Amino acid sequence: MKHNLYMYIFVMAAVTYLIRMLPLTLIQKEIKNTFIKSFLYYVPYVTLAVMTFPAILTATANIWSAAIGFAIALILAWNRKSLICVSLFSCAGVFLVELLTGL
Amino acid sequence: MSRNRKMDFAAGIQDGIPICLGYIAVSFTFGIMAKNAGLSTWEAVLISLTNLTSAGQFAGLSLITASASYFEMAFTQLIINLRYSLMSCALSQKIDNHYPSFHRFLIAYGITDEVFGVSVSRPGRITPWYSYGVMALAAPGWTLGTFLGVVSGSILPDRIVSALSVALYGMFIAIIIPPARDNRIIRTIVVISMAASFFFTKASVLCQISSGFRIIILTILIAGIAAYFFPVKEDANPEDKEDSSVEA
């Protein structure tokens, strides 16, 4: 049987939305349990760190430009620069390295 | 009140700028792949607009090409996107609950890795208007990038796409590093998380695990261990004081 493209898109969108929507709407009260509170407090740091490294090293055209972009981001973030500043200078670093090395 | 709404919305827009740029670069690639898979511009854009997720869409595209069953499609999306429910749990405590709950149904649409990232980095509770501000740039950025990718794979030069590809990672770093500098426990968690993630992509058996599951496994493991040994007590631990904003 041939599948319908719109049905595929509907299934994808519905599942993805439910995954996002259910916890957000089912847990509305403030959680009092210290362990769960602490767990949720640490979740973003682990999640974002795991997503960033080592994926950032393979995001660009070559590992050297990526490494420079990574280093720039770390240094600027350590010095508390803003989100946009860290993000754009990191991109600029990658761009310059690739431009200069011709890769 | 309406002035606060405007300010929250504007703050969301501001945090949405790097997300928008990064999304254009990533969804641009999705657009090119959708075109190669034989989808029309409208169909590709519809997928991006309704799904607003990267890994899930790429996987979905290959399943469409392979003419997989709807069940297979649903199951794959569930596995790949399950990490959003973890983020959603964390955000459930972050959203100001003085607002009617219908807002939560709207905010849920926009929970991506990046929107989650900027939301948790805001001090104190976030209002729906902040989320709408971020989404107002994130969703169009994601959709526009897809559109550009389909209509012409050559509007954006390779160098620009390559450079913009680190935008989202740069943003994540900007979110986790300042608290890591202030708090020894968070610093340790960040280093361990990156090291473990690296190990999982290199070790022989572990590297078979998909990135979605790697995120879930490591998050539950590392955040769980940290929560057990270093429970966060409100106003008790002076070292956590500076970061209590993230949790409050």
mmCIF file of C-alpha atoms in Angstrom:
data_model
loop_
_atom_site.group_PDB
_atom_site.id
_atom_site.type_symbol
_atom_site.label_atom_id
_atom_site.label_comp_id
_atom_site.label_asym_id
_atom_site.label_seq_id
_atom_site.Cartn_x
_atom_site.Cartn_y
_atom_site.Cartn_z
ATOM 1 C CA MET A 1 0.000 0.000 0.000
ATOM 2 C CA LYS A 2 1.272 3.413 -0.863
ATOM 3 C CA HIS A 3 1.524 5.754 2.073
ATOM 4 C CA ASN A 4 0.140 9.248 2.179
ATOM 5 C CA LEU A 5 2.742 11.975 2.694
ATOM 6 C CA TYR A 6 0.367 14.169 4.698
ATOM 7 C CA MET A 7 -0.401 11.258 6.991
ATOM 8 C CA TYR A 8 3.342 10.831 7.577
ATOM 9 C CA ILE A 9 3.692 14.514 8.397
ATOM 10 C CA PHE A 10 0.700 14.349 10.729
ATOM 11 C CA VAL A 11 2.127 11.332 12.611
ATOM 12 C CA MET A 12 5.531 13.001 12.960
ATOM 13 C CA ALA A 13 4.065 16.282 14.179
ATOM 14 C CA ALA A 14 1.543 14.687 16.545
ATOM 15 C CA VAL A 15 4.055 12.419 18.283
ATOM 16 C CA THR A 16 6.607 15.204 18.600
ATOM 17 C CA TYR A 17 4.029 17.631 19.984
ATOM 18 C CA LEU A 18 2.662 15.153 22.541
ATOM 19 C CA ILE A 19 6.166 14.443 23.846
ATOM 20 C CA ARG A 20 6.615 18.158 24.477
ATOM 21 C CA MET A 21 3.121 18.945 25.649
ATOM 22 C CA LEU A 22 2.290 16.178 28.144
ATOM 23 C CA PRO A 23 4.915 16.842 30.852
ATOM 24 C CA LEU A 24 4.428 20.604 30.557
ATOM 25 C CA THR A 25 0.675 20.438 31.081
ATOM 26 C CA LEU A 26 0.510 17.482 33.487
ATOM 27 C CA ILE A 27 3.102 18.891 35.902
ATOM 28 C CA GLN A 28 1.789 22.319 36.776
ATOM 29 C CA LYS A 29 2.339 22.387 40.511
ATOM 30 C CA GLU A 30 5.655 23.158 42.076
ATOM 31 C CA ILE A 31 7.544 19.974 42.882
ATOM 32 C CA LYS A 32 8.540 19.834 46.564
ATOM 33 C CA ASN A 33 10.659 16.675 46.548
ATOM 34 C CA THR A 34 14.300 17.742 47.019
ATOM 35 C CA PHE A 35 15.742 14.943 44.911
ATOM 36 C CA ILE A 36 13.490 15.618 41.915
ATOM 37 C CA LYS A 37 13.988 19.364 42.268
ATOM 38 C CA SER A 38 17.751 18.917 42.357
ATOM 39 C CA PHE A 39 17.600 16.499 39.428
ATOM 40 C CA LEU A 40 15.649 18.978 37.295
ATOM 41 C CA TYR A 41 18.018 21.740 38.387
ATOM 42 C CA TYR A 42 21.013 19.787 37.013
ATOM 43 C CA VAL A 43 19.273 18.521 33.846
ATOM 44 C CA PRO A 44 20.009 21.548 31.595
ATOM 45 C CA TYR A 45 23.742 21.525 32.334
ATOM 46 C CA VAL A 46 24.137 17.854 31.513
ATOM 47 C CA THR A 47 21.863 17.970 28.470
ATOM 48 C CA LEU A 48 23.439 21.036 26.895
ATOM 49 C CA ALA A 49 27.001 19.866 27.644
ATOM 50 C CA VAL A 50 26.324 16.431 26.123
ATOM 51 C CA MET A 51 24.718 17.984 23.040
ATOM 52 C CA THR A 52 27.604 20.412 22.519
ATOM 53 C CA PHE A 53 30.585 18.125 22.847
ATOM 54 C CA PRO A 54 31.904 16.438 20.779
ATOM 55 C CA ALA A 55 29.202 17.338 18.188
ATOM 56 C CA ILE A 56 30.593 20.864 17.730
ATOM 57 C CA LEU A 57 33.874 19.433 16.412
ATOM 58 C CA THR A 58 32.163 17.902 13.375
ATOM 59 C CA ALA A 59 29.687 20.729 12.722
ATOM 60 C CA THR A 60 31.844 22.750 10.329
ATOM 61 C CA ALA A 61 33.827 22.037 7.166
ATOM 62 C CA ASN A 62 36.872 20.861 9.124
ATOM 63 C CA ILE A 63 37.860 20.070 12.694
ATOM 64 C CA TRP A 64 40.341 22.962 12.995
ATOM 65 C CA SER A 65 37.838 25.701 12.275
ATOM 66 C CA ALA A 66 35.427 23.959 14.651
ATOM 67 C CA ALA A 67 38.068 23.769 17.382
ATOM 68 C CA ILE A 68 38.798 27.499 17.020
ATOM 69 C CA GLY A 69 35.075 28.287 17.153
ATOM 70 C CA PHE A 70 34.755 26.111 20.258
ATOM 71 C CA ALA A 71 37.724 27.819 21.950
ATOM 72 C CA ILE A 72 36.405 31.305 21.170
ATOM 73 C CA ALA A 73 32.995 30.395 22.577
ATOM 74 C CA LEU A 74 34.535 28.993 25.782
ATOM 75 C CA ILE A 75 36.707 32.064 26.383
ATOM 76 C CA LEU A 76 33.936 34.590 25.707
ATOM 77 C CA ALA A 77 31.374 32.647 27.755
ATOM 78 C CA TRP A 78 33.829 32.376 30.662
ATOM 79 C CA ASN A 79 34.061 36.170 30.561
ATOM 80 C CA ARG A 80 30.276 36.378 30.740
ATOM 81 C CA LYS A 81 29.692 37.790 27.272
ATOM 82 C CA SER A 82 26.122 37.758 26.026
ATOM 83 C CA LEU A 83 24.489 34.891 24.161
ATOM 84 C CA ILE A 84 24.563 36.708 20.822
ATOM 85 C CA CYS A 85 28.153 37.862 21.298
ATOM 86 C CA VAL A 86 29.445 34.346 22.083
ATOM 87 C CA SER A 87 27.461 32.823 19.254
ATOM 88 C CA LEU A 88 28.399 35.337 16.542
ATOM 89 C CA PHE A 89 32.112 35.579 17.403
ATOM 90 C CA SER A 90 32.283 31.807 17.392
ATOM 91 C CA CYS A 91 30.789 31.823 13.874
ATOM 92 C CA ALA A 92 33.165 34.600 12.814
ATOM 93 C CA GLY A 93 36.142 32.564 14.077
ATOM 94 C CA VAL A 94 35.080 29.562 12.011
ATOM 95 C CA PHE A 95 34.540 31.752 8.955
ATOM 96 C CA LEU A 96 37.980 33.378 9.218
ATOM 97 C CA VAL A 97 39.848 30.120 9.778
ATOM 98 C CA GLU A 98 38.173 28.524 6.753
ATOM 99 C CA LEU A 99 38.787 31.631 4.671
ATOM 100 C CA LEU A 100 42.482 31.850 5.596
ATOM 101 C CA THR A 101 43.258 28.153 5.265
ATOM 102 C CA GLY A 102 41.195 27.911 2.092
ATOM 103 C CA LEU A 103 39.330 24.846 3.352
ATOM 104 C CA MET B 1 1.227 44.567 32.976
ATOM 105 C CA SER B 2 1.196 45.102 29.232
ATOM 106 C CA ARG B 3 4.548 46.840 29.541
ATOM 107 C CA ASN B 4 5.951 43.756 31.249
ATOM 108 C CA ARG B 5 4.548 41.628 28.470
ATOM 109 C CA LYS B 6 6.286 43.777 25.899
ATOM 110 C CA MET B 7 9.576 43.634 27.779
ATOM 111 C CA ASP B 8 9.376 39.863 28.158
ATOM 112 C CA PHE B 9 8.505 39.477 24.507
ATOM 113 C CA ALA B 10 11.413 41.737 23.506
ATOM 114 C CA ALA B 11 13.805 39.748 25.724
ATOM 115 C CA GLY B 12 12.599 36.590 23.993
ATOM 116 C CA ILE B 13 13.170 38.129 20.576
ATOM 117 C CA GLN B 14 16.695 39.069 21.569
ATOM 118 C CA ASP B 15 17.540 35.541 22.745
ATOM 119 C CA GLY B 16 15.888 34.239 19.598
ATOM 120 C CA ILE B 17 18.380 35.946 17.253
ATOM 121 C CA PRO B 18 21.222 33.399 17.570
ATOM 122 C CA ILE B 19 18.670 30.578 17.458
ATOM 123 C CA CYS B 20 17.198 31.974 14.248
ATOM 124 C CA LEU B 21 20.617 32.251 12.572
ATOM 125 C CA GLY B 22 21.651 28.767 13.602
ATOM 126 C CA TYR B 23 18.331 27.331 12.507
ATOM 127 C CA ILE B 24 18.591 28.843 9.052
ATOM 128 C CA ALA B 25 21.909 27.041 8.571
ATOM 129 C CA VAL B 26 20.675 23.670 9.845
ATOM 130 C CA SER B 27 17.246 23.664 8.199
ATOM 131 C CA PHE B 28 18.861 24.829 4.957
ATOM 132 C CA THR B 29 20.485 21.394 4.819
ATOM 133 C CA PHE B 30 17.131 19.800 5.611
ATOM 134 C CA GLY B 31 15.562 21.677 2.690
ATOM 135 C CA ILE B 32 18.219 20.398 0.296
ATOM 136 C CA MET B 33 17.714 16.820 1.499
ATOM 137 C CA ALA B 34 13.930 17.098 1.281
ATOM 138 C CA LYS B 35 14.246 18.279 -2.299
ATOM 139 C CA ASN B 36 16.552 15.359 -3.113
ATOM 140 C CA ALA B 37 13.990 13.018 -1.548
ATOM 141 C CA GLY B 38 11.436 14.301 -4.037
ATOM 142 C CA LEU B 39 9.348 16.526 -1.764
ATOM 143 C CA SER B 40 7.833 19.768 -3.015
ATOM 144 C CA THR B 41 8.680 23.144 -1.470
ATOM 145 C CA TRP B 42 5.325 23.275 0.294
ATOM 146 C CA GLU B 43 5.693 19.762 1.723
ATOM 147 C CA ALA B 44 9.197 20.410 3.056
ATOM 148 C CA VAL B 45 8.144 23.712 4.602
ATOM 149 C CA LEU B 46 5.068 22.059 6.144
ATOM 150 C CA ILE B 47 7.251 19.431 7.839
ATOM 151 C CA SER B 48 9.507 22.099 9.335
ATOM 152 C CA LEU B 49 6.619 24.295 10.423
ATOM 153 C CA THR B 50 4.729 21.477 12.139
ATOM 154 C CA ASN B 51 7.656 19.546 13.621
ATOM 155 C CA LEU B 52 10.240 22.185 14.532
ATOM 156 C CA THR B 53 12.938 19.651 15.318
ATOM 157 C CA SER B 54 16.106 18.636 13.519
ATOM 158 C CA ALA B 55 17.073 15.009 14.147
ATOM 159 C CA GLY B 56 13.435 13.889 14.080
ATOM 160 C CA GLN B 57 12.835 15.497 10.686
ATOM 161 C CA PHE B 58 15.963 14.035 9.113
ATOM 162 C CA ALA B 59 14.968 10.587 10.371
ATOM 163 C CA GLY B 60 11.377 11.153 9.249
ATOM 164 C CA LEU B 61 12.566 12.057 5.778
ATOM 165 C CA SER B 62 14.491 8.821 5.373
ATOM 166 C CA LEU B 63 11.476 6.837 6.617
ATOM 167 C CA ILE B 64 9.240 8.598 4.067
ATOM 168 C CA THR B 65 11.730 7.752 1.334
ATOM 169 C CA ALA B 66 11.814 4.132 2.493
ATOM 170 C CA SER B 67 7.985 4.054 2.566
ATOM 171 C CA ALA B 68 8.016 2.824 6.172
ATOM 172 C CA SER B 69 4.842 2.094 8.141
ATOM 173 C CA TYR B 70 3.096 4.830 10.154
ATOM 174 C CA PHE B 71 3.811 2.893 13.316
ATOM 175 C CA GLU B 72 7.494 2.814 12.509
ATOM 176 C CA MET B 73 7.351 6.555 11.933
ATOM 177 C CA ALA B 74 5.598 7.190 15.258
ATOM 178 C CA PHE B 75 8.000 4.954 17.163
ATOM 179 C CA THR B 76 11.100 6.520 15.612
ATOM 180 C CA GLN B 77 9.882 10.023 16.439
ATOM 181 C CA LEU B 78 9.146 8.930 19.983
ATOM 182 C CA ILE B 79 12.652 7.551 20.494
ATOM 183 C CA ILE B 80 14.494 10.424 18.833
ATOM 184 C CA ASN B 81 12.463 13.189 20.444
ATOM 185 C CA LEU B 82 11.982 11.671 23.882
ATOM 186 C CA ARG B 83 14.589 14.055 25.283
ATOM 187 C CA TYR B 84 12.049 16.862 24.853
ATOM 188 C CA SER B 85 9.912 15.343 27.589
ATOM 189 C CA LEU B 86 12.851 15.637 30.007
ATOM 190 C CA MET B 87 13.222 19.281 29.013
ATOM 191 C CA SER B 88 9.488 19.732 29.286
ATOM 192 C CA CYS B 89 9.580 18.397 32.871
ATOM 193 C CA ALA B 90 12.290 20.901 33.764
ATOM 194 C CA LEU B 91 10.406 23.739 32.068
ATOM 195 C CA SER B 92 7.185 22.812 33.877
ATOM 196 C CA GLN B 93 8.848 24.180 37.016
ATOM 197 C CA LYS B 94 10.253 27.207 35.256
ATOM 198 C CA ILE B 95 7.100 28.707 33.754
ATOM 199 C CA ASP B 96 5.275 31.220 35.900
ATOM 200 C CA ASN B 97 2.115 29.372 36.943
ATOM 201 C CA HIS B 98 0.101 32.502 37.531
ATOM 202 C CA TYR B 99 -0.826 32.345 33.869
ATOM 203 C CA PRO B 100 -3.766 30.285 32.591
ATOM 204 C CA SER B 101 -2.698 26.813 31.559
ATOM 205 C CA PHE B 102 -3.715 27.173 27.902
ATOM 206 C CA HIS B 103 -0.405 29.007 27.463
ATOM 207 C CA ARG B 104 1.382 25.745 28.216
ATOM 208 C CA PHE B 105 -0.251 24.092 25.225
ATOM 209 C CA LEU B 106 1.168 26.837 22.990
ATOM 210 C CA ILE B 107 4.600 26.979 24.605
ATOM 211 C CA ALA B 108 4.912 23.192 24.164
ATOM 212 C CA TYR B 109 5.034 23.582 20.380
ATOM 213 C CA GLY B 110 8.262 25.545 20.645
ATOM 214 C CA ILE B 111 10.271 23.351 23.030
ATOM 215 C CA THR B 112 13.454 22.636 21.102
ATOM 216 C CA ASP B 113 16.955 22.050 22.461
ATOM 217 C CA GLU B 114 17.781 25.699 21.849
ATOM 218 C CA VAL B 115 14.563 27.275 23.127
ATOM 219 C CA PHE B 116 14.934 25.110 26.223
ATOM 220 C CA GLY B 117 18.519 26.328 26.589
ATOM 221 C CA VAL B 118 17.725 30.036 26.567
ATOM 222 C CA SER B 119 14.631 29.534 28.749
ATOM 223 C CA VAL B 120 16.531 27.877 31.590
ATOM 224 C CA SER B 121 19.246 30.522 31.414
ATOM 225 C CA ARG B 122 16.742 33.258 32.335
ATOM 226 C CA PRO B 123 16.857 34.236 35.997
ATOM 227 C CA GLY B 124 13.690 33.439 37.918
ATOM 228 C CA ARG B 125 10.475 32.249 36.337
ATOM 229 C CA ILE B 126 9.713 32.824 32.688
ATOM 230 C CA THR B 127 6.427 34.169 31.402
ATOM 231 C CA PRO B 128 4.636 32.846 28.299
ATOM 232 C CA TRP B 129 5.461 36.141 26.586
ATOM 233 C CA TYR B 130 9.166 35.454 26.811
ATOM 234 C CA SER B 131 8.615 32.030 25.212
ATOM 235 C CA TYR B 132 6.492 33.567 22.468
ATOM 236 C CA GLY B 133 9.272 36.068 21.755
ATOM 237 C CA VAL B 134 11.836 33.296 21.292
ATOM 238 C CA MET B 135 9.431 31.227 19.217
ATOM 239 C CA ALA B 136 8.598 34.244 17.043
ATOM 240 C CA LEU B 137 12.134 34.083 15.662
ATOM 241 C CA ALA B 138 12.954 30.391 16.066
ATOM 242 C CA ALA B 139 9.992 28.954 14.145
ATOM 243 C CA PRO B 140 10.215 31.341 11.145
ATOM 244 C CA GLY B 141 14.016 30.870 11.055
ATOM 245 C CA TRP B 142 13.608 27.109 10.902
ATOM 246 C CA THR B 143 10.906 27.325 8.248
ATOM 247 C CA LEU B 144 12.649 29.991 6.168
ATOM 248 C CA GLY B 145 15.900 28.003 6.124
ATOM 249 C CA THR B 146 14.009 24.964 4.865
ATOM 250 C CA PHE B 147 12.376 27.053 2.162
ATOM 251 C CA LEU B 148 15.712 28.486 1.023
ATOM 252 C CA GLY B 149 17.268 25.037 0.999
ATOM 253 C CA VAL B 150 14.566 23.641 -1.284
ATOM 254 C CA VAL B 151 14.282 26.525 -3.731
ATOM 255 C CA SER B 152 17.984 26.917 -4.203
ATOM 256 C CA GLY B 153 20.805 24.946 -2.688
ATOM 257 C CA SER B 154 23.175 27.743 -3.644
ATOM 258 C CA ILE B 155 21.744 30.947 -2.156
ATOM 259 C CA LEU B 156 23.914 30.542 0.919
ATOM 260 C CA PRO B 157 27.595 29.936 0.160
ATOM 261 C CA ASP B 158 29.105 26.822 1.806
ATOM 262 C CA ARG B 159 31.389 28.944 3.950
ATOM 263 C CA ILE B 160 28.476 30.829 5.491
ATOM 264 C CA VAL B 161 26.567 27.617 6.193
ATOM 265 C CA SER B 162 29.673 26.100 7.760
ATOM 266 C CA ALA B 163 30.268 29.174 9.955
ATOM 267 C CA LEU B 164 26.620 29.426 11.047
ATOM 268 C CA SER B 165 26.656 25.757 11.984
ATOM 269 C CA VAL B 166 28.440 26.565 15.248
ATOM 270 C CA ALA B 167 25.952 29.306 16.193
ATOM 271 C CA LEU B 168 23.763 26.959 18.221
ATOM 272 C CA TYR B 169 26.679 25.296 19.979
ATOM 273 C CA GLY B 170 28.137 28.706 20.785
ATOM 274 C CA MET B 171 24.807 29.539 22.358
ATOM 275 C CA PHE B 172 24.791 26.401 24.494
ATOM 276 C CA ILE B 173 28.289 27.243 25.697
ATOM 277 C CA ALA B 174 27.198 30.788 26.571
ATOM 278 C CA ILE B 175 24.422 29.268 28.674
ATOM 279 C CA ILE B 176 26.345 26.655 30.670
ATOM 280 C CA ILE B 177 29.784 28.215 31.150
ATOM 281 C CA PRO B 178 28.998 31.274 33.337
ATOM 282 C CA PRO B 179 27.176 29.177 36.000
ATOM 283 C CA ALA B 180 29.980 26.614 35.719
ATOM 284 C CA ARG B 181 32.488 29.344 36.512
ATOM 285 C CA ASP B 182 30.598 30.321 39.665
ATOM 286 C CA ASN B 183 29.637 26.904 40.956
ATOM 287 C CA ARG B 184 32.117 24.081 41.476
ATOM 288 C CA ILE B 185 29.467 21.358 41.286
ATOM 289 C CA ILE B 186 28.070 22.614 37.973
ATOM 290 C CA ARG B 187 31.609 22.994 36.628
ATOM 291 C CA THR B 188 32.338 19.354 37.483
ATOM 292 C CA ILE B 189 29.039 18.242 35.956
ATOM 293 C CA VAL B 190 29.757 20.068 32.693
ATOM 294 C CA VAL B 191 33.242 18.560 32.373
ATOM 295 C CA ILE B 192 32.044 15.039 33.241
ATOM 296 C CA SER B 193 29.102 15.357 30.824
ATOM 297 C CA MET B 194 31.330 16.402 27.931
ATOM 298 C CA ALA B 195 33.866 13.687 28.713
ATOM 299 C CA ALA B 196 31.141 11.024 28.985
ATOM 300 C CA SER B 197 29.532 12.215 25.758
ATOM 301 C CA PHE B 198 32.896 12.004 24.009
ATOM 302 C CA PHE B 199 33.451 8.515 25.423
ATOM 303 C CA PHE B 200 30.000 7.400 24.231
ATOM 304 C CA THR B 201 30.766 8.476 20.658
ATOM 305 C CA LYS B 202 34.136 6.679 20.599
ATOM 306 C CA ALA B 203 33.706 3.494 22.666
ATOM 307 C CA SER B 204 33.043 0.418 20.546
ATOM 308 C CA VAL B 205 29.564 -0.667 21.663
ATOM 309 C CA LEU B 206 28.354 2.629 23.104
ATOM 310 C CA CYS B 207 28.881 4.476 19.823
ATOM 311 C CA GLN B 208 25.972 2.484 18.365
ATOM 312 C CA ILE B 209 23.589 4.397 20.628
ATOM 313 C CA SER B 210 21.781 7.190 18.789
ATOM 314 C CA SER B 211 22.467 10.756 19.848
ATOM 315 C CA GLY B 212 18.924 11.138 21.176
ATOM 316 C CA PHE B 213 19.329 8.211 23.524
ATOM 317 C CA ARG B 214 22.844 9.205 24.486
ATOM 318 C CA ILE B 215 21.429 12.517 25.730
ATOM 319 C CA ILE B 216 18.681 10.790 27.728
ATOM 320 C CA ILE B 217 20.930 8.126 29.273
ATOM 321 C CA LEU B 218 23.662 10.560 30.291
ATOM 322 C CA THR B 219 21.214 13.175 31.564
ATOM 323 C CA ILE B 220 19.374 10.724 33.813
ATOM 324 C CA LEU B 221 22.630 9.176 35.000
ATOM 325 C CA ILE B 222 24.703 12.289 35.653
ATOM 326 C CA ALA B 223 21.920 14.616 36.851
ATOM 327 C CA GLY B 224 20.590 11.766 39.007
ATOM 328 C CA ILE B 225 23.938 11.099 40.676
ATOM 329 C CA ALA B 226 24.519 14.827 41.164
ATOM 330 C CA ALA B 227 21.050 15.274 42.677
ATOM 331 C CA TYR B 228 21.665 12.387 45.068
ATOM 332 C CA PHE B 229 25.051 13.547 46.325
ATOM 333 C CA PHE B 230 24.588 17.314 46.004
ATOM 334 C CA PRO B 231 20.915 18.073 46.609
ATOM 335 C CA VAL B 232 20.117 21.711 45.980
ATOM 336 C CA LYS B 233 18.754 23.288 49.119
ATOM 337 C CA GLU B 234 17.147 26.641 48.822
ATOM 338 C CA ASP B 235 19.152 29.306 50.629
ATOM 339 C CA ALA B 236 21.211 26.661 52.475
ATOM 340 C CA ASN B 237 24.318 26.206 50.372
ATOM 341 C CA PRO B 238 26.119 29.523 49.842
ATOM 342 C CA GLU B 239 27.876 28.117 46.818
ATOM 343 C CA ASP B 240 24.589 27.616 45.019
ATOM 344 C CA LYS B 241 23.336 31.050 45.874
ATOM 345 C CA GLU B 242 24.423 32.733 42.689
ATOM 346 C CA ASP B 243 22.780 30.042 40.624
ATOM 347 C CA SER B 244 19.568 29.668 42.558
ATOM 348 C CA SER B 245 18.107 31.938 39.899
ATOM 349 C CA VAL B 246 18.230 29.102 37.397
ATOM 350 C CA GLU B 247 16.210 26.896 39.649
ATOM 351 C CA ALA B 248 13.861 29.367 41.280
#
